[in-house]
Coordinates of C-alpha atoms and ligand atoms in Angstrom, one line a residue:
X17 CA 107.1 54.3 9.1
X18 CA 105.0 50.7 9.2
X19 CA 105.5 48.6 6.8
X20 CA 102.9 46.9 5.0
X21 CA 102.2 44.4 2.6
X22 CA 98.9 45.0 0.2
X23 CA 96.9 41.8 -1.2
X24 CA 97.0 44.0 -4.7
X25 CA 94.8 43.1 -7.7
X26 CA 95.0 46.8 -10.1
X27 CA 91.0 46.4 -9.3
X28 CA 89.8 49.8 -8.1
X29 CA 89.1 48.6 -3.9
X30 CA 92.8 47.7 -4.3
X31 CA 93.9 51.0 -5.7
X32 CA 92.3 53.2 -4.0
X33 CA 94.4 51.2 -0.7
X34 CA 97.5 52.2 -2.1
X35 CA 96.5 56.0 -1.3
X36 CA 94.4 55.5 1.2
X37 CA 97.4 53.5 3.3
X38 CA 99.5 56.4 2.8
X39 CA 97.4 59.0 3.6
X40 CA 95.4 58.2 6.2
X41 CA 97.3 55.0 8.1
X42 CA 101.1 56.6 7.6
X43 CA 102.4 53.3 6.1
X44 CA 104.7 52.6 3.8
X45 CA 103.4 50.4 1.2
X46 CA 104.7 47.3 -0.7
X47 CA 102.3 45.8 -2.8
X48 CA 102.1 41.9 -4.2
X49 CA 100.1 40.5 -7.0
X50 CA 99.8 36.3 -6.4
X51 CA 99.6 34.4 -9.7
X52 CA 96.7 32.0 -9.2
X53 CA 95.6 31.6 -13.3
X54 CA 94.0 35.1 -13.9
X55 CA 94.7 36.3 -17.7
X56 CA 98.2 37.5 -18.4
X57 CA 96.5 40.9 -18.3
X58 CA 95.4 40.4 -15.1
X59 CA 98.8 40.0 -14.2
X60 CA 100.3 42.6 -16.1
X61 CA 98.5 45.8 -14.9
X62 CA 98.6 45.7 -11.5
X63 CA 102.8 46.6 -11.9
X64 CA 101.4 49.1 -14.2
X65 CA 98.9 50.5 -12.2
X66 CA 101.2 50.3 -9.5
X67 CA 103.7 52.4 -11.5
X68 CA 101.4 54.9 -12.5
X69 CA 101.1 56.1 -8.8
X70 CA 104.3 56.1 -7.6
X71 CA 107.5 54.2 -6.6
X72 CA 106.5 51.5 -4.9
X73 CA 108.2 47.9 -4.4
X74 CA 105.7 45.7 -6.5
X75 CA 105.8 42.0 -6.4
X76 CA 104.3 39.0 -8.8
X77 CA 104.2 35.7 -6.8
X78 CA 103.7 32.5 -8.9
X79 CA 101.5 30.3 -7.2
X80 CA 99.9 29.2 -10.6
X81 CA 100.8 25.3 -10.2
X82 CA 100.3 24.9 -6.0
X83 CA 96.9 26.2 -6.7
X84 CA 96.0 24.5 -9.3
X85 CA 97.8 20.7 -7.6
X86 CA 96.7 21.5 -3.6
X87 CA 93.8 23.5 -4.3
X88 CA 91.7 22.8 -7.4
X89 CA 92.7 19.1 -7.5
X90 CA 91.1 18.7 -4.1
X91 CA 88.5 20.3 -4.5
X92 CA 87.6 18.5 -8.2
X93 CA 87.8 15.1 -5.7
X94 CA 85.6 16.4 -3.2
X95 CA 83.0 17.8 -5.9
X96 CA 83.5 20.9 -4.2
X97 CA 80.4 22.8 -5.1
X98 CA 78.4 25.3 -2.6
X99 CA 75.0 26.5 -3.5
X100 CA 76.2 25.4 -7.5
X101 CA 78.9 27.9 -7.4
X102 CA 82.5 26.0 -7.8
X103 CA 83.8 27.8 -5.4
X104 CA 86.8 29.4 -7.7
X105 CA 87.7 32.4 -5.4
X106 CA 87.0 30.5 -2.1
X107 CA 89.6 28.2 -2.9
X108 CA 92.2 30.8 -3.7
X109 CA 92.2 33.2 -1.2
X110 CA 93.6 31.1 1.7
X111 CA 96.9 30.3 -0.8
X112 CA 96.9 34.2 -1.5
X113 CA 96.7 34.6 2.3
X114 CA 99.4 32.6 2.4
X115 CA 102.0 33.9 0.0
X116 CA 101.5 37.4 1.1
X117 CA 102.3 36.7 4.8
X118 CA 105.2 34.8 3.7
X119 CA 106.2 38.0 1.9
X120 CA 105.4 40.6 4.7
X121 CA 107.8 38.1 6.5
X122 CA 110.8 38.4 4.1
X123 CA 110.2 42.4 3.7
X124 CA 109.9 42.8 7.4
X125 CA 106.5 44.3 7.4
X126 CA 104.6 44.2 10.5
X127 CA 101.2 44.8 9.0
X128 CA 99.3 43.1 6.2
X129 CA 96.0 45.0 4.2
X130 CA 93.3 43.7 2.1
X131 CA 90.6 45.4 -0.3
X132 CA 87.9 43.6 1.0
X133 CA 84.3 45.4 2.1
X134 CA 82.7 44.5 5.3
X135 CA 79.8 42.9 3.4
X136 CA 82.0 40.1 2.2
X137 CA 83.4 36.6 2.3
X138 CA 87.4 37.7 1.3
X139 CA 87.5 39.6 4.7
X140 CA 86.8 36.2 6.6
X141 CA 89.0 34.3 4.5
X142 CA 92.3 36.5 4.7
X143 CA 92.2 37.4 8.2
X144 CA 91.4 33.9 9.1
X145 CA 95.0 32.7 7.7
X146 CA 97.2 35.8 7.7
X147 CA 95.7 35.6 11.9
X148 CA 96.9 31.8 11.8
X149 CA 100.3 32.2 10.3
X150 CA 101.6 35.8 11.6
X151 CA 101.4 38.5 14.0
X152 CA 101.1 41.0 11.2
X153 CA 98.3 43.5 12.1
X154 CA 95.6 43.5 9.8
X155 CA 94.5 46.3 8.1
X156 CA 91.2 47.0 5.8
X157 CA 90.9 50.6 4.6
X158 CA 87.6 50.2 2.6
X159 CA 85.7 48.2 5.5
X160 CA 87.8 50.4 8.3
X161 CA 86.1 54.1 6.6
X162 CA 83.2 52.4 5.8
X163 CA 83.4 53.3 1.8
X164 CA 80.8 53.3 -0.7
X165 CA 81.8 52.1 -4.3
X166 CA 81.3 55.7 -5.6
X167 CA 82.9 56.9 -2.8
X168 CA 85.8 54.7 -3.7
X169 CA 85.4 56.5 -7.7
X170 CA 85.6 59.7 -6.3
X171 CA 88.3 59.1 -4.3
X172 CA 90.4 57.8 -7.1
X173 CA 89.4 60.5 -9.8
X174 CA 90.7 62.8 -6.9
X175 CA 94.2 61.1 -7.0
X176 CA 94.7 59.7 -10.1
X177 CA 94.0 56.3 -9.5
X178 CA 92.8 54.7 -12.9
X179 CA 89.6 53.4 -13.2
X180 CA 89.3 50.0 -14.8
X181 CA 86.5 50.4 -17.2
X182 CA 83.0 52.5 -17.2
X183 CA 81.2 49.3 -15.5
X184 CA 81.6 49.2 -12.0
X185 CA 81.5 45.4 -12.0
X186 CA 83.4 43.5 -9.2
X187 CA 85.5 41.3 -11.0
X188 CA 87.7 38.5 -9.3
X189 CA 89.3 36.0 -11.6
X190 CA 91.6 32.9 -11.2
X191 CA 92.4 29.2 -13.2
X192 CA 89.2 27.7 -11.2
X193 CA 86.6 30.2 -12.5
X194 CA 85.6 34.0 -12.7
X195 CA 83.1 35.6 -10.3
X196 CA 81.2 38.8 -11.9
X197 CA 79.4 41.0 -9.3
X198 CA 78.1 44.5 -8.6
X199 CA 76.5 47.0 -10.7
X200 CA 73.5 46.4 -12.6
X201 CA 73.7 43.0 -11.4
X202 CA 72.6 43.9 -8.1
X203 CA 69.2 43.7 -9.1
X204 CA 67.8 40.5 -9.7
X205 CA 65.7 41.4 -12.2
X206 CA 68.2 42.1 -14.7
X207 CA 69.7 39.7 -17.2
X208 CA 73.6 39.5 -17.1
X209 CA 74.4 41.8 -20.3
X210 CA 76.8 39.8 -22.8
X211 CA 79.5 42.2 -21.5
X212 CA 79.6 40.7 -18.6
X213 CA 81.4 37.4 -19.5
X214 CA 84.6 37.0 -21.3
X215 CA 85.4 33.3 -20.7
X216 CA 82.5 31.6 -22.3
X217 CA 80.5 31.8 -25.7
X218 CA 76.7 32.5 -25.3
X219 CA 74.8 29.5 -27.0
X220 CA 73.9 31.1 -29.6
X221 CA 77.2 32.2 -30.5
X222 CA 78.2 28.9 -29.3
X223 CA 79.9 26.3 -32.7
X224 CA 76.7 24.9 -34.5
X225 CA 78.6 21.6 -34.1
X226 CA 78.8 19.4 -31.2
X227 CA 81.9 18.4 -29.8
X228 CA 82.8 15.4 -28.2
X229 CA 85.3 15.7 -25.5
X230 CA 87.0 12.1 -24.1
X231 CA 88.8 12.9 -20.4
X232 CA 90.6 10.4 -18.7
X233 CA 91.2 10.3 -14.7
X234 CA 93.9 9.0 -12.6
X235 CA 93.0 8.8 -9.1
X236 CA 90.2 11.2 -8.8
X237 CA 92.2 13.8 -11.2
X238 CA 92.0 14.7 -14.6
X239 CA 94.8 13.6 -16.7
X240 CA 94.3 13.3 -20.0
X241 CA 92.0 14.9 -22.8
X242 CA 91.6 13.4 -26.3
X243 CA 94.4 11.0 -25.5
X244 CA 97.0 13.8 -24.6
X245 CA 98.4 13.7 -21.5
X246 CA 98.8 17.3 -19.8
X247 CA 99.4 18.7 -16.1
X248 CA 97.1 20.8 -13.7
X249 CA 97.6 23.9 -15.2
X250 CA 97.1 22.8 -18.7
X251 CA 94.4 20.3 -18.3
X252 CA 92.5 22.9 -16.3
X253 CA 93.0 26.0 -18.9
X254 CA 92.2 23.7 -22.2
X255 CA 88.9 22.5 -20.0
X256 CA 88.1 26.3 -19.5
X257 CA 88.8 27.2 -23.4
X258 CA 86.6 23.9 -24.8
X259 CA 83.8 24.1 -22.4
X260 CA 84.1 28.2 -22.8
X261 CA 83.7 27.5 -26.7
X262 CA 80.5 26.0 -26.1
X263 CA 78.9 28.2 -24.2
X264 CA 78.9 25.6 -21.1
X265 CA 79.6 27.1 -17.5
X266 CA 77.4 30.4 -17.0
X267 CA 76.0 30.7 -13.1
X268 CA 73.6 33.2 -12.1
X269 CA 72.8 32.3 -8.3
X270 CA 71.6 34.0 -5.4
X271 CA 74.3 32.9 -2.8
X272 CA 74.4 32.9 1.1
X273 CA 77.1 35.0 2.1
X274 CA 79.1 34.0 5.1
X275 CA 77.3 36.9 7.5
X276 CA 74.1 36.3 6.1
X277 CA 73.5 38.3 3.4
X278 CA 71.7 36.9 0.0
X279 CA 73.6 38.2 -2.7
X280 CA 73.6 38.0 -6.7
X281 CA 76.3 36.3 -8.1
X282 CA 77.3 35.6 -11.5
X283 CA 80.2 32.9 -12.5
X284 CA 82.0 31.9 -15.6
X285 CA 83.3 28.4 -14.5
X286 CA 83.6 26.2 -17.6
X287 CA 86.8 23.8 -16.7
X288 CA 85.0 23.2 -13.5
X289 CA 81.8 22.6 -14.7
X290 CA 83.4 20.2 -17.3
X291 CA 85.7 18.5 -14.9
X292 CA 82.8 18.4 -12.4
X293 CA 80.8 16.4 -14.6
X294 CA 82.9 13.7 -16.5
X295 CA 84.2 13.2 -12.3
X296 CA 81.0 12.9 -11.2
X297 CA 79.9 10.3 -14.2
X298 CA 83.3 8.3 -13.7
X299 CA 82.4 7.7 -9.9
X300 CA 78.8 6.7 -10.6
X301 CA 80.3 3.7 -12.0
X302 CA 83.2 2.6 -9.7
X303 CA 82.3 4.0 -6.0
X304 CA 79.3 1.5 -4.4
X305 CA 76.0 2.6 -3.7
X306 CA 76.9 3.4 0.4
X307 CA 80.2 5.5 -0.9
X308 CA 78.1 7.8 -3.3
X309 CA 75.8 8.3 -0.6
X310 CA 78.3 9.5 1.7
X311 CA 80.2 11.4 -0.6
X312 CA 77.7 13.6 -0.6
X313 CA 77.7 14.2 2.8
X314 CA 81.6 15.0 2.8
X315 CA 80.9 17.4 -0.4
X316 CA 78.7 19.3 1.1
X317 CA 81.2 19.8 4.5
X318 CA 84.1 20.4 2.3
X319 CA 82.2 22.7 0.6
X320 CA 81.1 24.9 3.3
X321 CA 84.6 24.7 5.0
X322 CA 86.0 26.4 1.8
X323 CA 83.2 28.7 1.3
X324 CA 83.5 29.8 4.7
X325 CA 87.1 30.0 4.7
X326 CA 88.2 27.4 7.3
X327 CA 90.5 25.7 4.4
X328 CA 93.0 25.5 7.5
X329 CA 90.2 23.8 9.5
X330 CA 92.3 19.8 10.9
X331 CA 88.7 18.7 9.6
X332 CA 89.4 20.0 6.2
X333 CA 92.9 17.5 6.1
X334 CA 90.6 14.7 7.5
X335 CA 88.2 14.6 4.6
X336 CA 90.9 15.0 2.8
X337 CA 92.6 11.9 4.2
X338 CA 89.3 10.1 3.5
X339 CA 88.3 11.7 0.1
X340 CA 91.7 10.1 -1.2
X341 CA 91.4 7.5 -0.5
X342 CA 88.1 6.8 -1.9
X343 CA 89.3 8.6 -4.9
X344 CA 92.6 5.5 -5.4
X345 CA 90.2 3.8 -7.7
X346 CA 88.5 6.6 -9.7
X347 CA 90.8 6.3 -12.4
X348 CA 89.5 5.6 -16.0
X349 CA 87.9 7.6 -19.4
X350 CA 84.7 9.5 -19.2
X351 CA 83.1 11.3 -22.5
X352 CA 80.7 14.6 -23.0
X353 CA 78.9 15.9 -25.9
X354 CA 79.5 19.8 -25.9
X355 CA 76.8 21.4 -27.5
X356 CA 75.1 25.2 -27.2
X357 CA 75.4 25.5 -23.9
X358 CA 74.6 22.0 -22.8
X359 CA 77.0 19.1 -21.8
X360 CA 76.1 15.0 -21.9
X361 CA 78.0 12.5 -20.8
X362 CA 78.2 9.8 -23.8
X363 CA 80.4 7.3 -22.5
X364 CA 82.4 5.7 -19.5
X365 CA 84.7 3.5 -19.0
X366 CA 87.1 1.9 -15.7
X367 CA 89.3 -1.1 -14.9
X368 CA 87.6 -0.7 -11.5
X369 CA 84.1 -0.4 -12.6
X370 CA 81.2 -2.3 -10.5
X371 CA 79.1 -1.9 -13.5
X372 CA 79.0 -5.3 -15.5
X373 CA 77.3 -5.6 -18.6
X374 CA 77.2 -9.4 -18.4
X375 CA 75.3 -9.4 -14.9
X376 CA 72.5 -6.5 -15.8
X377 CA 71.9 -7.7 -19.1
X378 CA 68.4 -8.8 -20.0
X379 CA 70.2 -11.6 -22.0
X380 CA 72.0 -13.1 -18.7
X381 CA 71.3 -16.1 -17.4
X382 CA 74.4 -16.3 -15.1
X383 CA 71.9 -14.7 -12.3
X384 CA 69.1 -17.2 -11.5
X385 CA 66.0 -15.0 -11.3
X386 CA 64.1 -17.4 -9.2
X387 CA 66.6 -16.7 -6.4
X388 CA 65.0 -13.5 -5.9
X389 CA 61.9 -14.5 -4.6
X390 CA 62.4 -14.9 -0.8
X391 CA 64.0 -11.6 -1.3
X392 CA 61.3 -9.6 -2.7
X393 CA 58.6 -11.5 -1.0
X394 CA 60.2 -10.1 2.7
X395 CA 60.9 -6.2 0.9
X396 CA 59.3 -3.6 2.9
X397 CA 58.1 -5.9 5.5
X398 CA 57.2 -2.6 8.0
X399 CA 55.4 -0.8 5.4
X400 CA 53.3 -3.9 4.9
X401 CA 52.4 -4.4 8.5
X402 CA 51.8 -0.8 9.0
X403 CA 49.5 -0.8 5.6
X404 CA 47.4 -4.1 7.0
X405 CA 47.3 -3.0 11.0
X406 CA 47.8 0.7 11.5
X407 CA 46.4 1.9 8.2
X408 CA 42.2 2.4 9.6
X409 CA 43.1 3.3 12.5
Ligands
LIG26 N1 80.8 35.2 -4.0 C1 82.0 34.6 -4.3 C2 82.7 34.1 -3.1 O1 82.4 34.6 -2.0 C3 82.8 35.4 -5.2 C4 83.4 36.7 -4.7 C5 84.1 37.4 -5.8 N2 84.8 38.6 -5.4 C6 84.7 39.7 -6.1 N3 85.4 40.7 -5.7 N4 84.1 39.7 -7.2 O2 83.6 33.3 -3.2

């Protein structure tokens, strides 16, 4: 019999693989949960689940601190943002990719399956690194029999596959952010119910007292918060659970899929929005005008790379090449007033800054204002011209 190696979440499309690999492929199935910062229960029932439906050899890969050091820390320096969605389960799956072909490698497996539907991003972003880094055949049961998400109930009432919960949300969580889809929330027209979020407060159930939050950077990264220095993981989690306090970090976008299609998305991303923010404010004062400028341009590439799932892409390791070393001097301390839902940055500070008080101050002297004039007199020279000869005609 095959042997094959199943991306395995506990989620139903996931589930319902497990039988559906058996049954109607003939494979023998191992099945491997990657670590990437989903809650501990998260974690937990997929060897559960995966119990529940037989003997099967289960695995939990750790890849909690590689995705949060080679993943999220990129990203945070390349203000990886597409369509203002952080891009939480972008950036995972290629390091999910990854750690399940290593492990269809060690088990000797010669095939590799995935839960994704046809109408989505994961599919692009699997096969395009399980294709780069193995021979494995591929394998996508739900895409392959075309399958409905009630089809997919049925099919699991018939076998005993649990069913996560009465809402048929789509939920895919990591450290970077959690992605809510499906269900009700396929119409636009419908307000996300407060069921749908577990990582963040609504404002009104948000502390009636602001918070002020100071976060230091080394090198484009977060280091510090309040003075205490932490690493990846922790800085990222604490980020999640103070912004998540204040009800900061709620996204309800329609998004561009990869094959076209417009789609409703809701996100709980407070760490990132957080982090996005203070990074943001800390390289307004350090990076020159011509740096910000192009920045943006190299955002907005990274960006789609990730989104699109081309994080193995040589142009992807270029900007990165060039995004750190931009990012040498954003080092310093950036603070944010938390409050109901809203976030403002109240402070910032760097030994690199190319903001100086002395200079713009309405009190200096040091700059002699009458050595402007030539300058201003000659500003928008074309404009002039075209306003005195061009401007009757
Ligand atoms: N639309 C987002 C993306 O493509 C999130 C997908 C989340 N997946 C899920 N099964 N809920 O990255």
């Amino acid at each position: 019999m095959e042997k094959v190696v199943l991306a395995f979440s506990g989620g139903l499309d996931t589930s319902v693989c497990i039988k559906l690999l058996e049954e109607k492929y003939d494979m023998e199935v191992i099945t491997a949960c990657v670590d990437v910062g989903q809650p501990r229960e998260e974690i937990e029932r997929p060897a559960s689940v995966v119990n529940g439906l037989g003997s099967y050899k289960h695995f939990t890969i750790d890849a909690q601190e590689e995705f949060a050091n080679d993943f999220i820390f990129k990203a945070i320096k390349a203000n990886a943002l597409y369509e203002g969605y952080p891009l939480s389960t972008a950036l995972a799956r290629p390091l999910i990719a990854m750690k399940i072909v290593e492990l269809a490698q060690k088990e000797g497996a010669s095939a590799i399956a995935h839960g994704c539907t046809g109408k989505g991003n994961d599919q692009f972003r699997f096969e395009a690194i399980i294709r780069s880094l193995s021979d494995c055949e591929v394998v996508a049961p739900i895409r392959e029999l075309n399958l409905t998400r009630s089809e997919e109930v049925d099919y699991a009432k018939s076998c005993g596959i649990p069913l996560p919960s009465d809402k048929l949300y789509s939920i895919d969580e990591n450290l970077w952010g959690r992605a809510i889809e499906g269900d009700i929330l396929e119409d636009p027209l419908v307000e996300p119910p407060e069921d749908a979020f577990s990582w963040t407060n609504s404002s009104d159930d948000a502390p009636e007292e602001a918070q002020i939050v100071e976060m230091e950077f080394e090198n484009g990264v977060p280091a510090a918060i309040d003075g205490k220095k932490m690493g990846a993981l922790d800085i990222i989690s604490e980020c999640n659970r103070i912004a998540g306090l204040h009800g900061i970090g709620r996204v309800d976008i329609i998004e561009d899929r990869i094959i076209g299609l417009k789609s409703r998305e809701i996100y709980e991303t407070p760490g990132a929005f957080l982090i996005l923010t203070a990074h943001k404010a800390l390289e307004q004062i350090i990076l020159t005008r011509s740096e910000l400028k192009f920045a943006e341009t190299v955002s907005s590439t990274y960006s789609e790379l990730v989104y699109n799932g081309t994080w193995h892409d040589p142009l992807r390791e270029d900007l990165d090449q060039l995004i750190n070393h931009m990012q040498r001097r954003v080092t310093g301390t950036v603070k944010i007033k938390l409050h109901k839902g809203g976030m403002r940055i109240v402070g910032r500070t760097s030994p690199f800054s190319l903001y100086q008080q002395e200079v713009v101050s309405f009190e200096d002297k040091g700059m002699d204002q009458r050595e402007m004039v030539g300058m201003v007199k000659n500003y928008a020279l074309q404009a002039a011209l075209y306003n005195k000869i061009c401007k009757n005609d």
